[in-house]
XYZ file of N, CA and C in Angstrom:
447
model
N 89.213 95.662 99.474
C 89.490 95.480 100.883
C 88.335 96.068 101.684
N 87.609 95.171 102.297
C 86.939 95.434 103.575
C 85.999 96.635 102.936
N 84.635 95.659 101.963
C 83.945 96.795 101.171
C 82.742 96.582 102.183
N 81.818 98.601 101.694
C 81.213 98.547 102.073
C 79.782 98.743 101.180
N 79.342 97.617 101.023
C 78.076 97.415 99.888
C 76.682 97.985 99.957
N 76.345 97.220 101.125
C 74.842 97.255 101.464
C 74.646 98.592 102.722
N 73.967 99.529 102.280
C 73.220 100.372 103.394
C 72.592 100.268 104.473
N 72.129 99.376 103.932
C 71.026 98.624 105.284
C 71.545 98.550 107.119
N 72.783 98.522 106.792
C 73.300 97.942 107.848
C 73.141 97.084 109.334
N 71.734 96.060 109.000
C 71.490 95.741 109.853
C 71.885 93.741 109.628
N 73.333 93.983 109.620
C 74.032 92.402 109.084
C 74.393 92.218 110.965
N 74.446 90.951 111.173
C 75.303 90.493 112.383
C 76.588 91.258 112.654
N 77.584 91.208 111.647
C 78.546 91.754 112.071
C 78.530 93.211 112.700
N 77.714 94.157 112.163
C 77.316 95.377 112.626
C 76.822 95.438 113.940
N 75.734 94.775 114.806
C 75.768 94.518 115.599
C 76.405 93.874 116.711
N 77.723 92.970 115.899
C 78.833 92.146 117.063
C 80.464 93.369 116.746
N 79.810 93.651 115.791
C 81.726 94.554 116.169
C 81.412 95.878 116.132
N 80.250 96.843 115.862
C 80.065 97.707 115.303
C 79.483 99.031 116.676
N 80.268 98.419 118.058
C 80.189 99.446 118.916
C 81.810 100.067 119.822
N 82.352 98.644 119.654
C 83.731 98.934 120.754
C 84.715 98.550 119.819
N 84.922 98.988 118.537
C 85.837 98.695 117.926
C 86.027 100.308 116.862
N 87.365 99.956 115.769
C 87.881 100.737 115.096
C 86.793 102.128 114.105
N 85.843 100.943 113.790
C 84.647 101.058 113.251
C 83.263 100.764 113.862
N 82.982 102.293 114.037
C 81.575 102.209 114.731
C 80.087 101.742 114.015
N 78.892 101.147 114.340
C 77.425 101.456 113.417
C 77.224 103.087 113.030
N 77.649 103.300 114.441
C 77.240 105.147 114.295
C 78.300 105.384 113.224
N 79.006 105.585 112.988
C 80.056 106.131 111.492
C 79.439 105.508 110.467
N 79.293 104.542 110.665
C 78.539 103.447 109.215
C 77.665 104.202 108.855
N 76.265 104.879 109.610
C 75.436 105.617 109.562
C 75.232 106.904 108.949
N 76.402 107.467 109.841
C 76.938 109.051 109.320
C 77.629 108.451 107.703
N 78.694 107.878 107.937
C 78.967 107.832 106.146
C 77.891 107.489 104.971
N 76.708 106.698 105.339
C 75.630 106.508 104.470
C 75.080 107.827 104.754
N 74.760 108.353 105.665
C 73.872 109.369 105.597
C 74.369 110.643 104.936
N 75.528 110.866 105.272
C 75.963 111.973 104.431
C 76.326 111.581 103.210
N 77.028 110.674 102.298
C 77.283 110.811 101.164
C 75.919 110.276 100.131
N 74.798 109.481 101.000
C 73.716 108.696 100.234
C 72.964 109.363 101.324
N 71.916 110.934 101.225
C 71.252 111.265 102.319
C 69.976 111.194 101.996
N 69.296 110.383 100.832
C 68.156 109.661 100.641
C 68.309 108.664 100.479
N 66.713 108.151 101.106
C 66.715 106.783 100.770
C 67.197 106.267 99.384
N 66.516 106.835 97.947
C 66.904 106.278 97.059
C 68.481 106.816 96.462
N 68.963 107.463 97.145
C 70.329 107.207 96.925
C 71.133 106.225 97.032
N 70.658 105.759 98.672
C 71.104 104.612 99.379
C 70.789 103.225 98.415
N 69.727 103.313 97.937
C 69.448 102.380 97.300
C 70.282 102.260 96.040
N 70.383 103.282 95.509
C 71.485 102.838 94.166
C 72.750 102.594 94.423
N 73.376 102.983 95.154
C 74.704 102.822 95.882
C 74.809 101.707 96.571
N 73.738 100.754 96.660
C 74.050 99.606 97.287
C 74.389 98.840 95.999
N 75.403 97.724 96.726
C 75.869 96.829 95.167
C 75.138 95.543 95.487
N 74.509 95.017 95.779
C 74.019 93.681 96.451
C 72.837 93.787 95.728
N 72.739 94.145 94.484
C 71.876 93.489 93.791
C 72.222 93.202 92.249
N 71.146 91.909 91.226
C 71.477 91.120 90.374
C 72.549 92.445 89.232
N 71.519 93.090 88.567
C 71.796 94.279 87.697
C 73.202 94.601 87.944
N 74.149 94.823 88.993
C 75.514 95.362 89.462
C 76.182 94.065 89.701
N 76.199 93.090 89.730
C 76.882 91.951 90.330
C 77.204 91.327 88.449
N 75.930 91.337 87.567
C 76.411 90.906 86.619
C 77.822 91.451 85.489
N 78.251 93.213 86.622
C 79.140 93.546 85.497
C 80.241 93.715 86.120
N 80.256 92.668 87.394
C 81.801 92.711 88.210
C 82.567 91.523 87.651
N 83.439 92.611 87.620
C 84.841 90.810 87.313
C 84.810 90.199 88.499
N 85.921 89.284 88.411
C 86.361 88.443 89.197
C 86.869 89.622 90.648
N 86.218 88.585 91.783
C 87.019 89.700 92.939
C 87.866 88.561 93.508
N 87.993 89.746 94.427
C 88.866 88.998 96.089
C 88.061 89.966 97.432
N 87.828 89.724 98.230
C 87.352 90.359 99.415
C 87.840 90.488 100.528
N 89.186 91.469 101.030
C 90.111 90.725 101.891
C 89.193 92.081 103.120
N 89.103 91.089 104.125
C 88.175 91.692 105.130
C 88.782 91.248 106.788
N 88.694 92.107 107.006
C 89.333 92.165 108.643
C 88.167 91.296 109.930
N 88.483 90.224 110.312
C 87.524 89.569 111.179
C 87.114 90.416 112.353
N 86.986 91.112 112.595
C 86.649 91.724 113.860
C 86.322 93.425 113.021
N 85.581 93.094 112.128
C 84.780 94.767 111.366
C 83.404 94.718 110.891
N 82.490 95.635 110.970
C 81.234 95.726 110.985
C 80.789 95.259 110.237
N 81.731 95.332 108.560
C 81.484 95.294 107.498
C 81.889 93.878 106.798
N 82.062 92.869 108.257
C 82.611 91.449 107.325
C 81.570 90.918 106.810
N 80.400 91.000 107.208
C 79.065 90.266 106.673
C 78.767 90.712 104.685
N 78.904 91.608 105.350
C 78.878 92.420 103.687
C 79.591 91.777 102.337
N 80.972 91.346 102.965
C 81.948 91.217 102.222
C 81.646 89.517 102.102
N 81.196 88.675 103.003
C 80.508 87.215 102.406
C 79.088 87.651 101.907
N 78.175 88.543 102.120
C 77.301 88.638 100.975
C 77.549 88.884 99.669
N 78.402 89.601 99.734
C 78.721 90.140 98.185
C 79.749 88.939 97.370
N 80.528 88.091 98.181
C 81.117 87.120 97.333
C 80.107 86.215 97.039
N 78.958 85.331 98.131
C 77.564 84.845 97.928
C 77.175 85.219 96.749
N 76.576 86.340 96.865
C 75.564 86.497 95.604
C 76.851 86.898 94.074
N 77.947 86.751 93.814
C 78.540 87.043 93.085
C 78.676 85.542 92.076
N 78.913 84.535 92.991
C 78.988 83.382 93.067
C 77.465 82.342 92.375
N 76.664 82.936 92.974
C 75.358 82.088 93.016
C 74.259 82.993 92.130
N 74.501 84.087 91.223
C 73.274 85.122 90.565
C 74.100 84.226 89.334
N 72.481 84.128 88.846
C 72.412 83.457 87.394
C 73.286 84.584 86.514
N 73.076 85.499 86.562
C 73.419 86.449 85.443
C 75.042 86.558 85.860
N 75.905 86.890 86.632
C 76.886 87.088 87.262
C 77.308 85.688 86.529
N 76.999 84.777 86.983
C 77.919 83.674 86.798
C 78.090 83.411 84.946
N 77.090 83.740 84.230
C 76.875 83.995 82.902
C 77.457 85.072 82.219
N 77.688 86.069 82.972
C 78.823 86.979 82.623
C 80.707 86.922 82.821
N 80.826 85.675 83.521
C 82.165 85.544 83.672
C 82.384 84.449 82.911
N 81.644 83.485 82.031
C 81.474 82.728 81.317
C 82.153 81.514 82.636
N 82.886 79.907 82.227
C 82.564 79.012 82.549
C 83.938 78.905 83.391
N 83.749 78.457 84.686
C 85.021 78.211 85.482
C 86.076 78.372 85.049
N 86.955 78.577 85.534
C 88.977 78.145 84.743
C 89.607 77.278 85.927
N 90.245 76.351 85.419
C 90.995 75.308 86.109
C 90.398 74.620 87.224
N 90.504 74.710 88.682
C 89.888 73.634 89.271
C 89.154 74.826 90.581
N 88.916 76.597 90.096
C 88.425 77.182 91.131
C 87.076 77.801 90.417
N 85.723 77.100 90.936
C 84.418 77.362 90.442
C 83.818 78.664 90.660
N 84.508 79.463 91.841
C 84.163 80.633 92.375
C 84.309 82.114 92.055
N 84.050 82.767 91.303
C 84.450 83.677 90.839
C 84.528 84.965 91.936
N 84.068 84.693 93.011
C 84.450 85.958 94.205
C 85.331 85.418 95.541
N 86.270 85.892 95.842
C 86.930 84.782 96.911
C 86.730 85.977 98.096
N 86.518 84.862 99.611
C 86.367 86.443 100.704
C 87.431 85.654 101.232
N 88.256 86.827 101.514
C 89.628 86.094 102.320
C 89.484 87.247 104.179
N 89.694 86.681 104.975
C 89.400 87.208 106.282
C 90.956 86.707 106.823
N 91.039 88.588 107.390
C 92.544 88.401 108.079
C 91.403 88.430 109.662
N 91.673 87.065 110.027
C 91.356 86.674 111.841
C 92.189 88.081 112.863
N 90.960 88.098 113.487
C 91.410 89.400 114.561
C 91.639 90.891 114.388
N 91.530 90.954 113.031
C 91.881 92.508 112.421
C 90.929 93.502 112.857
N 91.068 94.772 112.337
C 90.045 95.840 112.827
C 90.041 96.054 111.315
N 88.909 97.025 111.274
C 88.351 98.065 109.735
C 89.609 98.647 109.679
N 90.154 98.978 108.583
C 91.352 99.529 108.067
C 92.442 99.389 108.547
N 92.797 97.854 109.253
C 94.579 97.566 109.224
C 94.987 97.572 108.276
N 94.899 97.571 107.080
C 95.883 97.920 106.182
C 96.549 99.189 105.903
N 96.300 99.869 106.851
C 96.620 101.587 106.693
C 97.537 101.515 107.983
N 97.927 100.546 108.314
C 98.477 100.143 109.723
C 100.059 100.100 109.258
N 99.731 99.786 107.937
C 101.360 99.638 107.149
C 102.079 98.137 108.015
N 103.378 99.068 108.056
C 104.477 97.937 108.788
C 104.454 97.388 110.318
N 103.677 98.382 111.088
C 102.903 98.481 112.106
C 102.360 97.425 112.815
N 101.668 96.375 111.810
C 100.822 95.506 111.956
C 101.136 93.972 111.327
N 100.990 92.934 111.599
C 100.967 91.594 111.384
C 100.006 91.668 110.362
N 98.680 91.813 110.547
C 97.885 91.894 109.961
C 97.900 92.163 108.693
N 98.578 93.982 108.509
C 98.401 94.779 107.047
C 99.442 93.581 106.168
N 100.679 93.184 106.858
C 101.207 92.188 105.957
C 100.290 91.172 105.339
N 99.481 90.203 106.130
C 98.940 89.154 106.433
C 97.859 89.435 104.688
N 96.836 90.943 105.587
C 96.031 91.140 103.978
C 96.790 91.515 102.841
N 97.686 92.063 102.966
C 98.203 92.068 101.460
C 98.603 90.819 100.775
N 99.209 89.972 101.691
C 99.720 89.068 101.147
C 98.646 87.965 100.679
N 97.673 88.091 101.313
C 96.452 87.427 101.322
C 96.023 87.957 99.263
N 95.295 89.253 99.071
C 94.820 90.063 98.224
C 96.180 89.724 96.935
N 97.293 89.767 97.217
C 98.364 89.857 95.912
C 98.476 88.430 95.885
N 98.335 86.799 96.381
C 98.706 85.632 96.054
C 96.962 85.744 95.181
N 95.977 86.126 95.699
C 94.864 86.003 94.697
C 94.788 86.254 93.689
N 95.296 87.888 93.037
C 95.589 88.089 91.820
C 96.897 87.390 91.221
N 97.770 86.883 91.823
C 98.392 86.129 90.897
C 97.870 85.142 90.264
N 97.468 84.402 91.144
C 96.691 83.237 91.189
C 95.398 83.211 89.788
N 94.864 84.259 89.823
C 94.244 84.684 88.542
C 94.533 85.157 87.461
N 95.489 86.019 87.759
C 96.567 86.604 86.631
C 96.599 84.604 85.746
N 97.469 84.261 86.961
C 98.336 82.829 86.209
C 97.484 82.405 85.488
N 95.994 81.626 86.275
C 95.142 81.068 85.163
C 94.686 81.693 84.166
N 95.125 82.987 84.056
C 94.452 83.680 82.441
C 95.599 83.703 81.724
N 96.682 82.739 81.793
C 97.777 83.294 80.951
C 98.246 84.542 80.996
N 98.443 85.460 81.945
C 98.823 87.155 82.126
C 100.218 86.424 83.309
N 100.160 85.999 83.211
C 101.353 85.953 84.436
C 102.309 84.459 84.378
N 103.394 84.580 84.613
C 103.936 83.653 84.434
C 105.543 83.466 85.170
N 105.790 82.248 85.876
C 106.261 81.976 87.020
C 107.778 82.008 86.615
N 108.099 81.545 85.247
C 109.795 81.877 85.017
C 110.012 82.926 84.581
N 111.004 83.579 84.586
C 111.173 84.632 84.542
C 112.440 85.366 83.333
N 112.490 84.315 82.548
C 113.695 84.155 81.826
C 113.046 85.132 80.608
């Protein structure tokens, strides 16, 4: 939910939501800077590159439309999707979904409605969003199964 990958932070979304909302650039900043307070920290801690993408499973990316960090979360399904090695590590499609990273966007949300609980339209909206995906994957791997007998 609503990851934060790349350091850099100089994506669109950071600049369109990342002053008058839940989630500031300035926090984005302070949290890179204090937990990654060199550059090459920052740099290993970023996941947006080939080497780290080839040893992710299958995701889901459930990301709040109105957060600094939505750009992030279609880069990282992008390159999850489209790196030679990544796609060679999940071996060959299953059933009729080619994509092995899905970004699902709850419209209108802020950075961390899901901590909003019952509170919110939304926190329903992403969960429900994030748990029909893993079923959905569960099912096509044979791990899950719809009768219940």
């Amino acid at each position: 939910f609503y990851p934060a990958v790349d350091s850099r932070l100089d994506r669109p979304s950071v600049r369109r939501f990342g002053a008058r909302h839940l989630l500031t650039a300035a926090m984005l900043e302070w949290f890179w800077s204090t937990f990654c307070p060199t550059p090459r920290l920052r740099q290993e801690a970023t996941l947006l590159k080939p080497e780290i993408l080839e040893f992710l499973p299958p995701l889901a990316v459930v990301a709040a439309g109105c957060d600094p960090l939505l750009d992030e979360g279609y880069e990282l399904c992008r390159l999850v999707n489209t790196t030679p090695a990544a796609k060679a590590a999940f071996g060959p499609p299953s059933g009729d979904d080619p994509s092995r990273a899905t970004h699902l966007v709850v419209p209108g949300a802020l950075h961390g409605f899901l901590s909003a609980g019952e509170l919110t339209r939304a926190s329903a909206d992403g969960l429900r969003l994030g748990l029909s995906w893993l079923q959905s994957v569960l099912f096509r791997a044979g791990h899950y199964k719809t009768d219940r007998a």
